[in-house]
Amino acid sequence: MASSNQELQQLTTMEDDEDEVSYTQKDSRNDIELDETVEMEIDEDPMHVDVNDEQWVKCIPKLSLTGATILAAIIGAAIGLTIALTGPQTETQEVFKVTYNHTITLSEVEAGNVSIKNVYETQIINGEPVYFYYINESNGTTEVPVEQLNEDWKAVLEFPGKIWINALQLLVLPLIVLMMIILPSRVDQVGFIGKVAVPLYIFTSTMAAIQGTILVWVIRPGEFGSSSTVTDPNAADLENLAKVTELEAFLGIFYQAVPQNIITAMADLSILGLIVFFIIVGVLLRRPNVKIVERDAIINASKGILRCCMAAIVWVIWFAPFGMMSLICVKIAETENLVSLLASLGMYLVTLILGQCCHLFGFYPLLMFATIKSNAWKFFTKIYEAPLLAFATSSSAATLPRSLQVADKAGVRKSVYQFILPLGAAINM
């Protein structure tokens, strides 16, 4: 009896082991099939790009792309300061006072045997030629800023930065156009997500503007330093802008959203008009009256070009350290009277950094807690790589591949971040 019980127990144990092995193998097969499905979705996603910015170049270990960009910016600033502060900052020039409406007749010239210079007008008065001329009179001396960087060296130093900026600007238009066409086909509930996304963007932008205005009123960065050292090349445009009323500014938003000519809007890079036009095209492609063959042809062609553009963006951001170093170096080196300018803009930079920190680390955590009762600080630890890259490159388009990656790792729903992030990158959010 005892032996039969032992045999029965052994048989039961063997059956359990077989079931466990069978379940484990089945579960493993399911996991493999799930992984293959995920990999297939990733391969079919034209916005997916493998970006590993933790290692910039292999010859310099433990140096990320963000760290390299910040380090290059510091080096560029140091070189620019060295060029700007080397040599005399000002030179003495004689100032002349010009006085007009001096006259002399031809008979006076001949009688006095004198020569006349700086004649700007001749008239016949009472039958005799009368010469009008001006006199340059010395009015003392003044100190004039000296340009430390000549045109040839400026062209050489700014060459990498200009090429980098041109490459980024070159990819902005096709990225906006293609993403807006593809976006509606990637999201089943475009209307629902759009109803949430658009008010959210408007609300956060409005709060950022209010917060910035309050900081400017409190700190008043324009009262520090000498305002005479800061010149605005677009002063005439600012004067014209000041004449625009609030109603005209409000109606201008709708005029920009509906441009008269889409080709002109593309040439002028009118972002709002491009977004509205091409996202409507993407929505209309989903209508039943559009043939499936036609829709698939447009969508597939757009996906192919978009995949190439996303790969090109990765190449461009890899040269961000060289571009940032070049731009910062030239901007500082060509600045006249740098010390006074730094005094004028120093508090502006402090205000700008303070405002961004308050908005990022104060406003967004409060907004997340008030809406979804979530801890924004824990979420920020999952996505911090994207803001750091955005800070280093100063480009929403260049940060988009990394933003898509960190959103997926953070567990954000794919249908949400595939619509929100490209739209936010297109409007520089």
PDB file of C-alpha atoms in Angstrom, residues 40-251:
ATOM      1  CA  MET A  40       7.878  44.742 -36.154  1.00  0.00           C
ATOM      2  CA  GLU A  41       5.937  47.809 -34.949  1.00  0.00           C
ATOM      3  CA  ILE A  42       9.198  49.622 -34.235  1.00  0.00           C
ATOM      4  CA  ASP A  43      10.613  48.736 -37.658  1.00  0.00           C
ATOM      5  CA  GLU A  44       7.455  50.010 -39.356  1.00  0.00           C
ATOM      6  CA  ASP A  45       7.495  53.273 -37.393  1.00  0.00           C
ATOM      7  CA  PRO A  46       9.146  55.932 -39.613  1.00  0.00           C
ATOM      8  CA  MET A  47       9.813  58.164 -36.606  1.00  0.00           C
ATOM      9  CA  HIS A  48      11.755  55.505 -34.736  1.00  0.00           C
ATOM     10  CA  VAL A  49      15.493  56.113 -34.806  1.00  0.00           C
ATOM     11  CA  ASP A  50      18.075  54.382 -32.667  1.00  0.00           C
ATOM     12  CA  VAL A  51      19.747  57.250 -30.832  1.00  0.00           C
ATOM     13  CA  ASN A  52      22.432  56.514 -28.273  1.00  0.00           C
ATOM     14  CA  ASP A  53      23.732  59.860 -27.076  1.00  0.00           C
ATOM     15  CA  GLU A  54      25.399  58.348 -24.006  1.00  0.00           C
ATOM     16  CA  GLN A  55      28.605  57.954 -26.036  1.00  0.00           C
ATOM     17  CA  TRP A  56      29.490  60.771 -28.402  1.00  0.00           C
ATOM     18  CA  VAL A  57      32.684  59.384 -29.948  1.00  0.00           C
ATOM     19  CA  LYS A  58      34.472  56.141 -29.164  1.00  0.00           C
ATOM     20  CA  CYS A  59      37.874  57.776 -28.698  1.00  0.00           C
ATOM     21  CA  ILE A  60      36.573  59.792 -25.707  1.00  0.00           C
ATOM     22  CA  PRO A  61      34.914  57.350 -23.290  1.00  0.00           C
ATOM     23  CA  LYS A  62      32.107  58.362 -20.904  1.00  0.00           C
ATOM     24  CA  LEU A  63      31.396  61.580 -22.806  1.00  0.00           C
ATOM     25  CA  SER A  64      27.742  61.903 -23.836  1.00  0.00           C
ATOM     26  CA  LEU A  65      26.452  64.081 -26.652  1.00  0.00           C
ATOM     27  CA  THR A  66      24.889  66.484 -24.150  1.00  0.00           C
ATOM     28  CA  GLY A  67      28.083  66.708 -22.134  1.00  0.00           C
ATOM     29  CA  ALA A  68      30.160  67.215 -25.284  1.00  0.00           C
ATOM     30  CA  THR A  69      27.853  70.016 -26.464  1.00  0.00           C
ATOM     31  CA  ILE A  70      27.992  71.828 -23.122  1.00  0.00           C
ATOM     32  CA  LEU A  71      31.776  71.374 -22.938  1.00  0.00           C
ATOM     33  CA  ALA A  72      32.187  72.653 -26.501  1.00  0.00           C
ATOM     34  CA  ALA A  73      30.013  75.685 -25.688  1.00  0.00           C
ATOM     35  CA  ILE A  74      32.240  76.488 -22.705  1.00  0.00           C
ATOM     36  CA  ILE A  75      35.370  76.124 -24.847  1.00  0.00           C
ATOM     37  CA  GLY A  76      33.849  78.331 -27.548  1.00  0.00           C
ATOM     38  CA  ALA A  77      32.958  80.980 -24.964  1.00  0.00           C
ATOM     39  CA  ALA A  78      36.504  80.866 -23.574  1.00  0.00           C
ATOM     40  CA  ILE A  79      38.031  81.281 -27.029  1.00  0.00           C
ATOM     41  CA  GLY A  80      35.623  84.095 -27.850  1.00  0.00           C
ATOM     42  CA  LEU A  81      36.435  85.898 -24.603  1.00  0.00           C
ATOM     43  CA  THR A  82      40.153  85.529 -25.296  1.00  0.00           C
ATOM     44  CA  ILE A  83      39.755  87.095 -28.734  1.00  0.00           C
ATOM     45  CA  ALA A  84      37.412  89.842 -27.534  1.00  0.00           C
ATOM     46  CA  LEU A  85      39.510  90.893 -24.539  1.00  0.00           C
ATOM     47  CA  THR A  86      42.917  90.686 -26.234  1.00  0.00           C
ATOM     48  CA  GLY A  87      44.282  93.999 -27.418  1.00  0.00           C
ATOM     49  CA  PRO A  88      42.863  97.498 -26.998  1.00  0.00           C
ATOM     50  CA  GLN A  89      39.120  97.681 -26.535  1.00  0.00           C
ATOM     51  CA  THR A  90      38.763 101.213 -27.868  1.00  0.00           C
ATOM     52  CA  GLU A  91      40.673 103.642 -30.053  1.00  0.00           C
ATOM     53  CA  THR A  92      40.685 107.439 -30.086  1.00  0.00           C
ATOM     54  CA  GLN A  93      39.153 109.157 -33.091  1.00  0.00           C
ATOM     55  CA  GLU A  94      38.735 112.828 -33.824  1.00  0.00           C
ATOM     56  CA  VAL A  95      35.165 114.054 -34.073  1.00  0.00           C
ATOM     57  CA  PHE A  96      34.287 116.650 -36.698  1.00  0.00           C
ATOM     58  CA  LYS A  97      31.376 119.040 -36.619  1.00  0.00           C
ATOM     59  CA  VAL A  98      29.903 119.785 -40.032  1.00  0.00           C
ATOM     60  CA  THR A  99      28.420 123.233 -40.643  1.00  0.00           C
ATOM     61  CA  TYR A 100      26.472 123.952 -43.842  1.00  0.00           C
ATOM     62  CA  ASN A 101      25.113 127.014 -45.716  1.00  0.00           C
ATOM     63  CA  HIS A 102      28.470 128.693 -46.172  1.00  0.00           C
ATOM     64  CA  THR A 103      28.435 130.790 -49.373  1.00  0.00           C
ATOM     65  CA  ILE A 104      30.987 132.599 -51.502  1.00  0.00           C
ATOM     66  CA  THR A 105      30.647 134.303 -54.886  1.00  0.00           C
ATOM     67  CA  LEU A 106      32.861 133.747 -57.894  1.00  0.00           C
ATOM     68  CA  SER A 107      34.201 137.340 -57.732  1.00  0.00           C
ATOM     69  CA  GLU A 108      35.230 136.805 -54.099  1.00  0.00           C
ATOM     70  CA  VAL A 109      37.059 133.645 -55.026  1.00  0.00           C
ATOM     71  CA  GLU A 110      38.949 135.373 -57.848  1.00  0.00           C
ATOM     72  CA  ALA A 111      39.718 138.473 -55.752  1.00  0.00           C
ATOM     73  CA  GLY A 112      41.020 136.486 -52.824  1.00  0.00           C
ATOM     74  CA  ASN A 113      42.706 133.826 -54.967  1.00  0.00           C
ATOM     75  CA  VAL A 114      41.273 131.061 -52.748  1.00  0.00           C
ATOM     76  CA  SER A 115      40.175 127.500 -53.466  1.00  0.00           C
ATOM     77  CA  ILE A 116      36.859 126.139 -52.312  1.00  0.00           C
ATOM     78  CA  LYS A 117      36.305 122.562 -51.052  1.00  0.00           C
ATOM     79  CA  ASN A 118      33.194 120.615 -50.089  1.00  0.00           C
ATOM     80  CA  VAL A 119      30.896 122.454 -52.520  1.00  0.00           C
ATOM     81  CA  TYR A 120      27.490 120.800 -52.518  1.00  0.00           C
ATOM     82  CA  GLU A 121      25.430 123.328 -54.553  1.00  0.00           C
ATOM     83  CA  THR A 122      25.870 126.153 -57.049  1.00  0.00           C
ATOM     84  CA  GLN A 123      23.269 128.825 -57.828  1.00  0.00           C
ATOM     85  CA  ILE A 124      23.139 131.922 -60.029  1.00  0.00           C
ATOM     86  CA  ILE A 125      22.114 134.892 -57.901  1.00  0.00           C
ATOM     87  CA  ASN A 126      21.890 138.386 -59.430  1.00  0.00           C
ATOM     88  CA  GLY A 127      23.727 137.119 -62.506  1.00  0.00           C
ATOM     89  CA  GLU A 128      26.740 135.843 -60.529  1.00  0.00           C
ATOM     90  CA  PRO A 129      27.597 132.248 -59.520  1.00  0.00           C
ATOM     91  CA  VAL A 130      27.304 131.593 -55.779  1.00  0.00           C
ATOM     92  CA  TYR A 131      28.859 128.462 -54.249  1.00  0.00           C
ATOM     93  CA  PHE A 132      27.339 126.726 -51.218  1.00  0.00           C
ATOM     94  CA  TYR A 133      29.820 124.662 -49.216  1.00  0.00           C
ATOM     95  CA  TYR A 134      30.226 123.063 -45.789  1.00  0.00           C
ATOM     96  CA  ILE A 135      33.102 123.157 -43.319  1.00  0.00           C
ATOM     97  CA  ASN A 136      34.413 120.304 -41.182  1.00  0.00           C
ATOM     98  CA  GLU A 137      35.408 121.637 -37.796  1.00  0.00           C
ATOM     99  CA  SER A 138      37.166 119.582 -35.157  1.00  0.00           C
ATOM    100  CA  ASN A 139      34.963 118.937 -32.155  1.00  0.00           C
ATOM    101  CA  GLY A 140      37.365 117.003 -29.926  1.00  0.00           C
ATOM    102  CA  THR A 141      37.961 113.255 -29.715  1.00  0.00           C
ATOM    103  CA  THR A 142      35.970 110.187 -28.706  1.00  0.00           C
ATOM    104  CA  GLU A 143      36.637 106.552 -27.849  1.00  0.00           C
ATOM    105  CA  VAL A 144      35.384 104.108 -30.486  1.00  0.00           C
ATOM    106  CA  PRO A 145      35.138 100.300 -29.897  1.00  0.00           C
ATOM    107  CA  VAL A 146      37.678  98.213 -31.800  1.00  0.00           C
ATOM    108  CA  GLU A 147      36.666  95.092 -33.709  1.00  0.00           C
ATOM    109  CA  GLN A 148      38.962  92.322 -32.515  1.00  0.00           C
ATOM    110  CA  LEU A 149      37.883  89.850 -35.225  1.00  0.00           C
ATOM    111  CA  ASN A 150      38.436  90.727 -38.880  1.00  0.00           C
ATOM    112  CA  GLU A 151      36.148  89.538 -41.647  1.00  0.00           C
ATOM    113  CA  ASP A 152      38.387  86.706 -42.893  1.00  0.00           C
ATOM    114  CA  TRP A 153      38.817  85.075 -39.473  1.00  0.00           C
ATOM    115  CA  LYS A 154      35.131  85.591 -38.755  1.00  0.00           C
ATOM    116  CA  ALA A 155      34.199  83.725 -41.944  1.00  0.00           C
ATOM    117  CA  VAL A 156      36.512  80.834 -41.026  1.00  0.00           C
ATOM    118  CA  LEU A 157      35.339  80.527 -37.412  1.00  0.00           C
ATOM    119  CA  GLU A 158      31.618  80.767 -38.154  1.00  0.00           C
ATOM    120  CA  PHE A 159      31.753  78.285 -41.048  1.00  0.00           C
ATOM    121  CA  PRO A 160      30.976  75.127 -38.941  1.00  0.00           C
ATOM    122  CA  GLY A 161      28.190  76.907 -37.057  1.00  0.00           C
ATOM    123  CA  LYS A 162      26.540  78.210 -40.224  1.00  0.00           C
ATOM    124  CA  ILE A 163      26.665  74.798 -41.878  1.00  0.00           C
ATOM    125  CA  TRP A 164      25.112  73.213 -38.779  1.00  0.00           C
ATOM    126  CA  ILE A 165      22.311  75.801 -38.545  1.00  0.00           C
ATOM    127  CA  ASN A 166      21.607  75.524 -42.272  1.00  0.00           C
ATOM    128  CA  ALA A 167      21.349  71.730 -41.974  1.00  0.00           C
ATOM    129  CA  LEU A 168      18.840  72.022 -39.127  1.00  0.00           C
ATOM    130  CA  GLN A 169      16.764  74.610 -40.976  1.00  0.00           C
ATOM    131  CA  LEU A 170      16.925  72.477 -44.128  1.00  0.00           C
ATOM    132  CA  LEU A 171      15.204  69.578 -42.345  1.00  0.00           C
ATOM    133  CA  VAL A 172      12.550  71.615 -40.528  1.00  0.00           C
ATOM    134  CA  LEU A 173      10.192  72.068 -43.490  1.00  0.00           C
ATOM    135  CA  PRO A 174      10.109  68.425 -44.698  1.00  0.00           C
ATOM    136  CA  LEU A 175       9.758  67.196 -41.118  1.00  0.00           C
ATOM    137  CA  ILE A 176       6.734  69.424 -40.472  1.00  0.00           C
ATOM    138  CA  VAL A 177       5.055  68.583 -43.772  1.00  0.00           C
ATOM    139  CA  LEU A 178       5.582  64.825 -43.561  1.00  0.00           C
ATOM    140  CA  MET A 179       4.712  64.506 -39.865  1.00  0.00           C
ATOM    141  CA  MET A 180       1.481  66.441 -40.283  1.00  0.00           C
ATOM    142  CA  ILE A 181       0.435  64.217 -43.205  1.00  0.00           C
ATOM    143  CA  ILE A 182       1.224  60.986 -41.338  1.00  0.00           C
ATOM    144  CA  LEU A 183      -0.041  61.932 -37.873  1.00  0.00           C
ATOM    145  CA  PRO A 184      -3.800  61.395 -38.481  1.00  0.00           C
ATOM    146  CA  SER A 185      -3.145  57.937 -39.950  1.00  0.00           C
ATOM    147  CA  ARG A 186      -1.168  56.917 -36.840  1.00  0.00           C
ATOM    148  CA  VAL A 187      -3.880  57.805 -34.335  1.00  0.00           C
ATOM    149  CA  ASP A 188      -7.362  56.292 -34.345  1.00  0.00           C
ATOM    150  CA  GLN A 189      -8.881  59.005 -32.161  1.00  0.00           C
ATOM    151  CA  VAL A 190      -7.420  62.166 -33.668  1.00  0.00           C
ATOM    152  CA  GLY A 191     -10.336  64.305 -32.547  1.00  0.00           C
ATOM    153  CA  PHE A 192     -10.168  63.221 -28.917  1.00  0.00           C
ATOM    154  CA  ILE A 193      -6.398  63.666 -28.590  1.00  0.00           C
ATOM    155  CA  GLY A 194      -6.528  66.956 -30.495  1.00  0.00           C
ATOM    156  CA  LYS A 195      -9.243  68.297 -28.189  1.00  0.00           C
ATOM    157  CA  VAL A 196      -6.933  67.627 -25.241  1.00  0.00           C
ATOM    158  CA  ALA A 197      -3.601  68.574 -26.838  1.00  0.00           C
ATOM    159  CA  VAL A 198      -4.498  71.951 -28.336  1.00  0.00           C
ATOM    160  CA  PRO A 199      -5.998  73.458 -25.146  1.00  0.00           C
ATOM    161  CA  LEU A 200      -3.065  72.024 -23.180  1.00  0.00           C
ATOM    162  CA  TYR A 201      -0.526  73.691 -25.462  1.00  0.00           C
ATOM    163  CA  ILE A 202      -2.433  76.985 -25.325  1.00  0.00           C
ATOM    164  CA  PHE A 203      -2.718  76.833 -21.535  1.00  0.00           C
ATOM    165  CA  THR A 204       0.953  75.998 -20.887  1.00  0.00           C
ATOM    166  CA  SER A 205       2.123  78.654 -23.374  1.00  0.00           C
ATOM    167  CA  THR A 206      -0.115  81.263 -21.777  1.00  0.00           C
ATOM    168  CA  MET A 207       1.126  80.418 -18.295  1.00  0.00           C
ATOM    169  CA  ALA A 208       4.729  80.582 -19.501  1.00  0.00           C
ATOM    170  CA  ALA A 209       4.090  84.037 -20.981  1.00  0.00           C
ATOM    171  CA  ILE A 210       2.432  85.274 -17.766  1.00  0.00           C
ATOM    172  CA  GLN A 211       5.248  83.865 -15.655  1.00  0.00           C
ATOM    173  CA  GLY A 212       7.898  85.479 -17.843  1.00  0.00           C
ATOM    174  CA  THR A 213       6.129  88.839 -17.726  1.00  0.00           C
ATOM    175  CA  ILE A 214       5.958  88.721 -13.922  1.00  0.00           C
ATOM    176  CA  LEU A 215       9.673  87.922 -13.648  1.00  0.00           C
ATOM    177  CA  VAL A 216      10.559  90.806 -15.972  1.00  0.00           C
ATOM    178  CA  TRP A 217       8.421  93.212 -13.902  1.00  0.00           C
ATOM    179  CA  VAL A 218      10.060  92.050 -10.676  1.00  0.00           C
ATOM    180  CA  ILE A 219      13.713  91.772 -11.727  1.00  0.00           C
ATOM    181  CA  ARG A 220      13.721  94.471 -14.448  1.00  0.00           C
ATOM    182  CA  PRO A 221      16.827  93.202 -16.283  1.00  0.00           C
ATOM    183  CA  GLY A 222      16.825  96.146 -18.697  1.00  0.00           C
ATOM    184  CA  GLU A 223      17.810  98.557 -15.924  1.00  0.00           C
ATOM    185  CA  PHE A 224      21.208  96.892 -15.423  1.00  0.00           C
ATOM    186  CA  GLY A 225      24.234  97.960 -17.432  1.00  0.00           C
ATOM    187  CA  SER A 226      24.370 100.487 -20.220  1.00  0.00           C
ATOM    188  CA  SER A 227      21.583 100.271 -22.756  1.00  0.00           C
ATOM    189  CA  SER A 228      23.619 102.249 -25.289  1.00  0.00           C
ATOM    190  CA  THR A 229      25.848  99.220 -25.880  1.00  0.00           C
ATOM    191  CA  VAL A 230      22.940  97.116 -27.083  1.00  0.00           C
ATOM    192  CA  THR A 231      21.759  97.885 -30.603  1.00  0.00           C
ATOM    193  CA  ASP A 232      18.799  96.256 -32.264  1.00  0.00           C
ATOM    194  CA  PRO A 233      19.144  95.717 -36.035  1.00  0.00           C
ATOM    195  CA  ASN A 234      15.373  95.253 -36.305  1.00  0.00           C
ATOM    196  CA  ALA A 235      14.433  98.496 -34.576  1.00  0.00           C
ATOM    197  CA  ALA A 236      12.279  99.588 -37.529  1.00  0.00           C
ATOM    198  CA  ASP A 237      10.347  96.306 -37.446  1.00  0.00           C
ATOM    199  CA  LEU A 238       9.795  96.702 -33.711  1.00  0.00           C
ATOM    200  CA  GLU A 239       8.396 100.190 -34.248  1.00  0.00           C
ATOM    201  CA  ASN A 240       5.955  98.849 -36.837  1.00  0.00           C
ATOM    202  CA  LEU A 241       5.007  96.007 -34.499  1.00  0.00           C
ATOM    203  CA  ALA A 242       4.264  98.474 -31.714  1.00  0.00           C
ATOM    204  CA  LYS A 243       1.641 100.103 -33.946  1.00  0.00           C
ATOM    205  CA  VAL A 244      -0.355  96.844 -34.246  1.00  0.00           C
ATOM    206  CA  THR A 245      -3.490  96.820 -32.088  1.00  0.00           C
ATOM    207  CA  GLU A 246      -4.658  93.886 -29.954  1.00  0.00           C
ATOM    208  CA  LEU A 247      -7.487  93.108 -32.377  1.00  0.00           C
ATOM    209  CA  GLU A 248      -5.146  93.064 -35.365  1.00  0.00           C
ATOM    210  CA  ALA A 249      -2.750  90.765 -33.495  1.00  0.00           C
ATOM    211  CA  PHE A 250      -5.593  88.373 -32.604  1.00  0.00           C
ATOM    212  CA  LEU A 251      -6.990  88.285 -36.137  1.00  0.00           C
TER     213      LEU A 251
END
